Short mmCIF file of C-alpha atoms in Angstrom, two decimals:
data_model
loop_
_atom_site.label_atom_id
_atom_site.label_comp_id
_atom_site.label_asym_id
_atom_site.label_seq_id
_atom_site.Cartn_x
_atom_site.Cartn_y
_atom_site.Cartn_z
CA UNK A 1 0.30 -0.23 -0.11
CA UNK A 2 1.09 3.66 -0.32
CA UNK A 3 1.14 5.74 1.48
CA UNK A 4 -0.66 9.62 0.91
CA UNK A 5 2.77 11.13 1.73
CA UNK A 6 4.59 9.88 -1.32
CA UNK A 7 1.68 10.08 -3.87
CA UNK A 8 1.23 14.39 -3.31
CA UNK A 9 5.48 14.23 -2.86
CA UNK A 10 4.84 11.38 -6.39
CA UNK A 11 1.86 13.31 -8.35
CA UNK A 12 1.63 16.92 -6.66
CA UNK A 13 4.14 18.35 -8.86
CA UNK A 14 2.47 16.51 -12.10
CA UNK A 15 -0.87 18.33 -11.20
CA UNK A 16 0.55 22.01 -10.43
CA UNK A 17 -0.43 23.36 -13.59
CA UNK A 18 -3.68 21.72 -13.64
CA UNK A 19 -4.30 23.86 -9.90
CA UNK A 20 -3.34 26.63 -11.88
CA UNK A 21 -5.75 26.03 -14.88
CA UNK A 22 -8.24 26.00 -12.69
CA UNK A 23 -7.50 28.93 -10.85
CA UNK A 24 -7.27 30.76 -13.80
CA UNK A 25 -10.41 29.36 -14.72
CA UNK A 26 -11.77 30.98 -11.39
CA UNK A 27 -9.92 34.44 -11.14
CA UNK A 28 -11.31 35.28 -15.16
CA UNK A 29 -14.67 33.57 -14.37
CA UNK A 30 -16.00 34.82 -17.81
CA UNK A 31 -19.53 35.33 -18.27
CA UNK A 32 -21.64 32.42 -19.74
CA UNK A 33 -23.92 34.65 -21.24
CA UNK A 34 -21.02 35.67 -23.79
CA UNK A 35 -19.18 32.35 -25.17
CA UNK A 36 -16.33 32.25 -27.08
CA UNK A 37 -13.65 30.38 -27.93
CA UNK A 38 -11.40 32.19 -25.16
CA UNK A 39 -14.06 30.69 -22.69
CA UNK A 40 -14.07 27.76 -23.99
CA UNK A 41 -10.44 27.00 -23.63
CA UNK A 42 -10.72 28.85 -20.55
CA UNK A 43 -13.04 26.67 -19.19
CA UNK A 44 -10.93 23.17 -21.12
CA UNK A 45 -7.98 23.96 -20.05
CA UNK A 46 -7.84 22.07 -16.48
CA UNK A 47 -8.80 19.19 -18.89
CA UNK A 48 -5.54 19.80 -20.78
CA UNK A 49 -3.61 19.86 -17.82
CA UNK A 50 -5.27 16.55 -16.83
CA UNK A 51 -4.17 14.96 -20.20
CA UNK A 52 -0.57 16.25 -19.46
CA UNK A 53 -0.59 14.98 -16.18
CA UNK A 54 -1.66 11.19 -17.78
CA UNK A 55 0.64 12.00 -20.20
CA UNK A 56 3.88 12.83 -17.32
CA UNK A 57 3.87 9.22 -16.81
CA UNK A 58 4.97 8.59 -20.33
CA UNK A 59 3.12 6.66 -22.92
CA UNK A 60 4.45 2.58 -22.19
CA UNK A 61 2.52 4.12 -19.15
CA UNK A 62 -0.58 4.90 -20.78
CA UNK A 63 -0.30 2.07 -23.11
CA UNK A 64 0.11 -0.97 -20.88
CA UNK A 65 -2.42 -0.36 -18.62
CA UNK A 66 -5.85 -0.27 -21.00
CA UNK A 67 -8.00 1.04 -17.36
CA UNK A 68 -5.37 4.27 -17.76
CA UNK A 69 -6.04 4.64 -21.56
CA UNK A 70 -9.43 4.51 -21.27
CA UNK A 71 -9.52 7.78 -18.65
CA UNK A 72 -7.57 9.66 -20.53
CA UNK A 73 -9.69 9.06 -23.79
CA UNK A 74 -12.79 9.79 -21.19
CA UNK A 75 -10.67 12.93 -19.77
CA UNK A 76 -11.24 14.28 -24.40
CA UNK A 77 -14.53 12.78 -24.35
CA UNK A 78 -15.11 15.48 -21.93
CA UNK A 79 -12.99 18.31 -22.93
CA UNK A 80 -14.86 18.22 -26.10
CA UNK A 81 -18.19 17.61 -23.61
CA UNK A 82 -17.56 21.32 -22.07
CA UNK A 83 -16.52 22.86 -25.04
CA UNK A 84 -20.17 22.47 -26.89
CA UNK A 85 -21.76 23.51 -22.48
CA UNK A 86 -19.81 27.02 -23.85
CA UNK A 87 -22.71 27.35 -26.39
CA UNK A 88 -25.52 24.56 -24.97
CA UNK A 89 -28.05 28.10 -25.06
CA UNK A 90 -27.72 27.48 -28.85
CA UNK A 91 -28.43 24.53 -29.66
CA UNK A 92 -25.48 22.87 -28.62
CA UNK A 93 -27.67 21.15 -24.60
CA UNK A 94 -27.30 17.46 -26.86
CA UNK A 95 -24.14 17.10 -28.16
CA UNK A 96 -22.28 17.68 -24.34
CA UNK A 97 -24.96 15.58 -22.76
CA UNK A 98 -23.44 12.38 -25.65
CA UNK A 99 -19.94 13.57 -25.10
CA UNK A 100 -20.80 12.54 -21.48
CA UNK A 101 -22.44 9.55 -21.77
CA UNK A 102 -19.30 7.59 -24.07
CA UNK A 103 -16.83 9.57 -20.86
CA UNK A 104 -18.63 7.56 -17.98
CA UNK A 105 -18.85 5.19 -20.26
CA UNK A 106 -14.81 4.48 -20.91
CA UNK A 107 -15.49 5.94 -16.82
CA UNK A 108 -17.17 2.86 -16.18
CA UNK A 109 -14.38 0.91 -18.05
CA UNK A 110 -11.69 1.60 -17.17
CA UNK A 111 -12.21 0.85 -13.32
CA UNK A 112 -13.64 -2.61 -14.33
CA UNK A 113 -16.70 -5.25 -13.49
CA UNK A 114 -14.77 -7.30 -10.40
CA UNK A 115 -15.80 -7.43 -8.03
CA UNK A 116 -19.87 -7.03 -8.95
CA UNK A 117 -20.91 -5.48 -5.48
CA UNK A 118 -24.19 -6.01 -6.03
CA UNK A 119 -25.82 -3.98 -3.49
CA UNK A 120 -23.77 -1.01 -4.33
CA UNK A 121 -25.26 -1.64 -7.47
CA UNK A 122 -28.71 -1.78 -5.98
CA UNK A 123 -28.36 1.43 -3.80
CA UNK A 124 -26.78 3.23 -7.02
CA UNK A 125 -30.42 1.85 -8.85
CA UNK A 126 -32.20 3.48 -5.97
CA UNK A 127 -29.99 6.74 -6.20
CA UNK A 128 -29.94 7.43 -10.26
CA UNK A 129 -34.28 6.45 -10.03
CA UNK A 130 -34.73 9.15 -7.25
CA UNK A 131 -32.57 11.96 -9.51
CA UNK A 132 -34.14 10.87 -12.69
CA UNK A 133 -37.85 10.83 -10.35
CA UNK A 134 -36.66 15.11 -9.40
CA UNK A 135 -35.99 15.45 -12.95
CA UNK A 136 -38.58 14.27 -14.75
CA UNK A 137 -41.09 16.80 -13.87
CA UNK A 138 -39.02 19.55 -15.18
CA UNK A 139 -38.58 17.22 -18.53
CA UNK A 140 -39.97 17.20 -21.88
CA UNK A 141 -40.06 15.90 -25.48
CA UNK A 142 -36.04 14.29 -26.18
CA UNK A 143 -35.07 14.78 -23.09
CA UNK A 144 -37.38 13.07 -21.36
CA UNK A 145 -35.17 10.07 -22.87
CA UNK A 146 -32.09 11.69 -23.36
CA UNK A 147 -31.64 12.47 -19.65
CA UNK A 148 -32.75 9.10 -18.55
CA UNK A 149 -30.37 7.17 -19.96
CA UNK A 150 -27.83 9.87 -18.90
CA UNK A 151 -29.12 8.91 -15.36
CA UNK A 152 -28.29 5.85 -15.72
CA UNK A 153 -25.31 5.45 -17.39
CA UNK A 154 -23.57 7.36 -15.10
CA UNK A 155 -25.09 5.67 -12.04
CA UNK A 156 -23.51 3.27 -12.95
CA UNK A 157 -20.18 4.57 -13.43
CA UNK A 158 -20.77 5.11 -10.09
CA UNK A 159 -21.60 1.94 -9.57
CA UNK A 160 -18.16 1.00 -11.04
CA UNK A 161 -16.62 3.07 -8.89
CA UNK A 162 -17.77 3.06 -5.63
CA UNK A 163 -17.73 -1.02 -6.54
CA UNK A 164 -14.35 -2.10 -5.59
CA UNK A 165 -13.21 0.99 -2.04
CA UNK A 166 -11.83 -0.92 0.56
CA UNK A 167 -10.58 1.85 3.41
CA UNK A 168 -9.60 -1.04 5.69
CA UNK A 169 -7.24 -4.11 5.32
CA UNK A 170 -4.37 -5.08 2.99
CA UNK A 171 -6.23 -4.77 -0.69
CA UNK A 172 -6.57 -0.55 0.23
CA UNK A 173 -5.43 1.21 -2.41
CA UNK A 174 -5.62 5.16 -2.40
CA UNK A 175 -6.27 4.61 -6.27
CA UNK A 176 -9.57 2.84 -5.05
CA UNK A 177 -11.02 5.99 -2.59
CA UNK A 178 -9.84 8.53 -5.64
CA UNK A 179 -11.46 6.69 -8.30
CA UNK A 180 -15.39 6.40 -5.92
CA UNK A 181 -14.64 9.46 -4.52
CA UNK A 182 -14.27 11.33 -7.91
CA UNK A 183 -17.15 9.47 -9.47
CA UNK A 184 -19.57 10.19 -6.11
CA UNK A 185 -18.42 14.66 -7.35
CA UNK A 186 -18.99 13.90 -10.67
CA UNK A 187 -22.58 12.75 -9.97
CA UNK A 188 -22.83 15.63 -7.67
CA UNK A 189 -22.82 17.99 -10.29
CA UNK A 190 -24.06 17.24 -12.90
CA UNK A 191 -26.94 17.03 -10.57
CA UNK A 192 -26.62 20.20 -9.66
CA UNK A 193 -26.54 21.53 -13.63
CA UNK A 194 -29.89 19.38 -14.00
CA UNK A 195 -31.43 20.95 -11.05
CA UNK A 196 -30.14 24.07 -11.92
CA UNK A 197 -31.60 23.79 -15.83
CA UNK A 198 -34.48 21.51 -15.41
CA UNK A 199 -36.95 22.28 -11.90
CA UNK A 200 -35.59 25.38 -10.56
CA UNK A 201 -31.93 27.61 -9.92
CA UNK A 202 -29.75 26.84 -7.33
CA UNK A 203 -28.26 29.44 -5.37
CA UNK A 204 -24.31 29.98 -6.89
CA UNK A 205 -24.67 26.88 -9.57
CA UNK A 206 -21.76 27.60 -11.10
CA UNK A 207 -19.75 27.51 -8.71
CA UNK A 208 -21.06 24.74 -7.06
CA UNK A 209 -20.18 22.65 -10.37
CA UNK A 210 -17.61 23.73 -11.51
CA UNK A 211 -15.90 23.38 -8.20
CA UNK A 212 -17.03 19.41 -7.66
CA UNK A 213 -16.09 18.75 -11.40
CA UNK A 214 -12.62 19.96 -11.11
CA UNK A 215 -12.22 17.79 -8.19
CA UNK A 216 -13.91 14.75 -9.86
CA UNK A 217 -12.29 14.64 -13.12
CA UNK A 218 -9.03 15.30 -10.43
CA UNK A 219 -9.70 12.60 -8.86
CA UNK A 220 -10.16 10.46 -11.84
CA UNK A 221 -7.23 11.30 -13.03
CA UNK A 222 -5.01 10.38 -10.23
CA UNK A 223 -7.06 7.00 -9.69
CA UNK A 224 -5.36 5.75 -13.37
CA UNK A 225 -1.57 5.83 -12.15
CA UNK A 226 -1.72 2.39 -9.99
CA UNK A 227 -3.45 -0.44 -12.37
CA UNK A 228 -7.07 -1.70 -11.70
CA UNK A 229 -5.44 -5.39 -12.15
CA UNK A 230 -7.90 -7.31 -9.52
CA UNK A 231 -6.65 -8.22 -6.81
CA UNK A 232 -7.54 -11.63 -4.93
CA UNK A 233 -10.10 -12.42 -2.24
CA UNK A 234 -12.45 -8.80 -2.65
CA UNK A 235 -14.42 -10.39 -0.22
CA UNK A 236 -18.97 -9.45 -0.46
CA UNK A 237 -20.42 -9.33 -4.15
#
């Protein structure tokens, strides 16, 4: 088991560009009412830095670890989704939704299907159903189905991220804690987006959305650093 101190010393310097780019986004705080290629660049810059974070471990690292490769490709689709959502009021919201749907499929694939953790899956299914039930009154047309599919996908991704999480014992790994925490923050970020768009205005929604989103992506990128090959004796399913 790698200690948190070792993780900070080894991975912290590689994340400095990400933290700087995130600060730039919040300091500039470009108005969402005036979308531009510059605002898209500033919004995507922290995600670009996470690309560099993974590439800093070497191309061989990505090629040797399919899970890390999937997370990297997921970050590419995330950047595309971010760019589309800059122009969401100009008809590109669905495009962003589709990009992030692909992202969640890639992340779920990276987290893998072992251990199965059926009880965790049932809990996530119930939680996803409740979220959709809350959103349903505000949905109409194609969004009734698109949002339902998206909620199912992000719930599935959350299940796979949390399923392998073990907080005690010799099998504990910090990468699983990072992945599980990142998935939960991603779900919170997207729930705030959906509530604000389809149900009611959420106070300080943009701050909540972007702070949880950037933290989620950073943690998921960190979860790729160690191999996610399944350990033996997972225990319960």
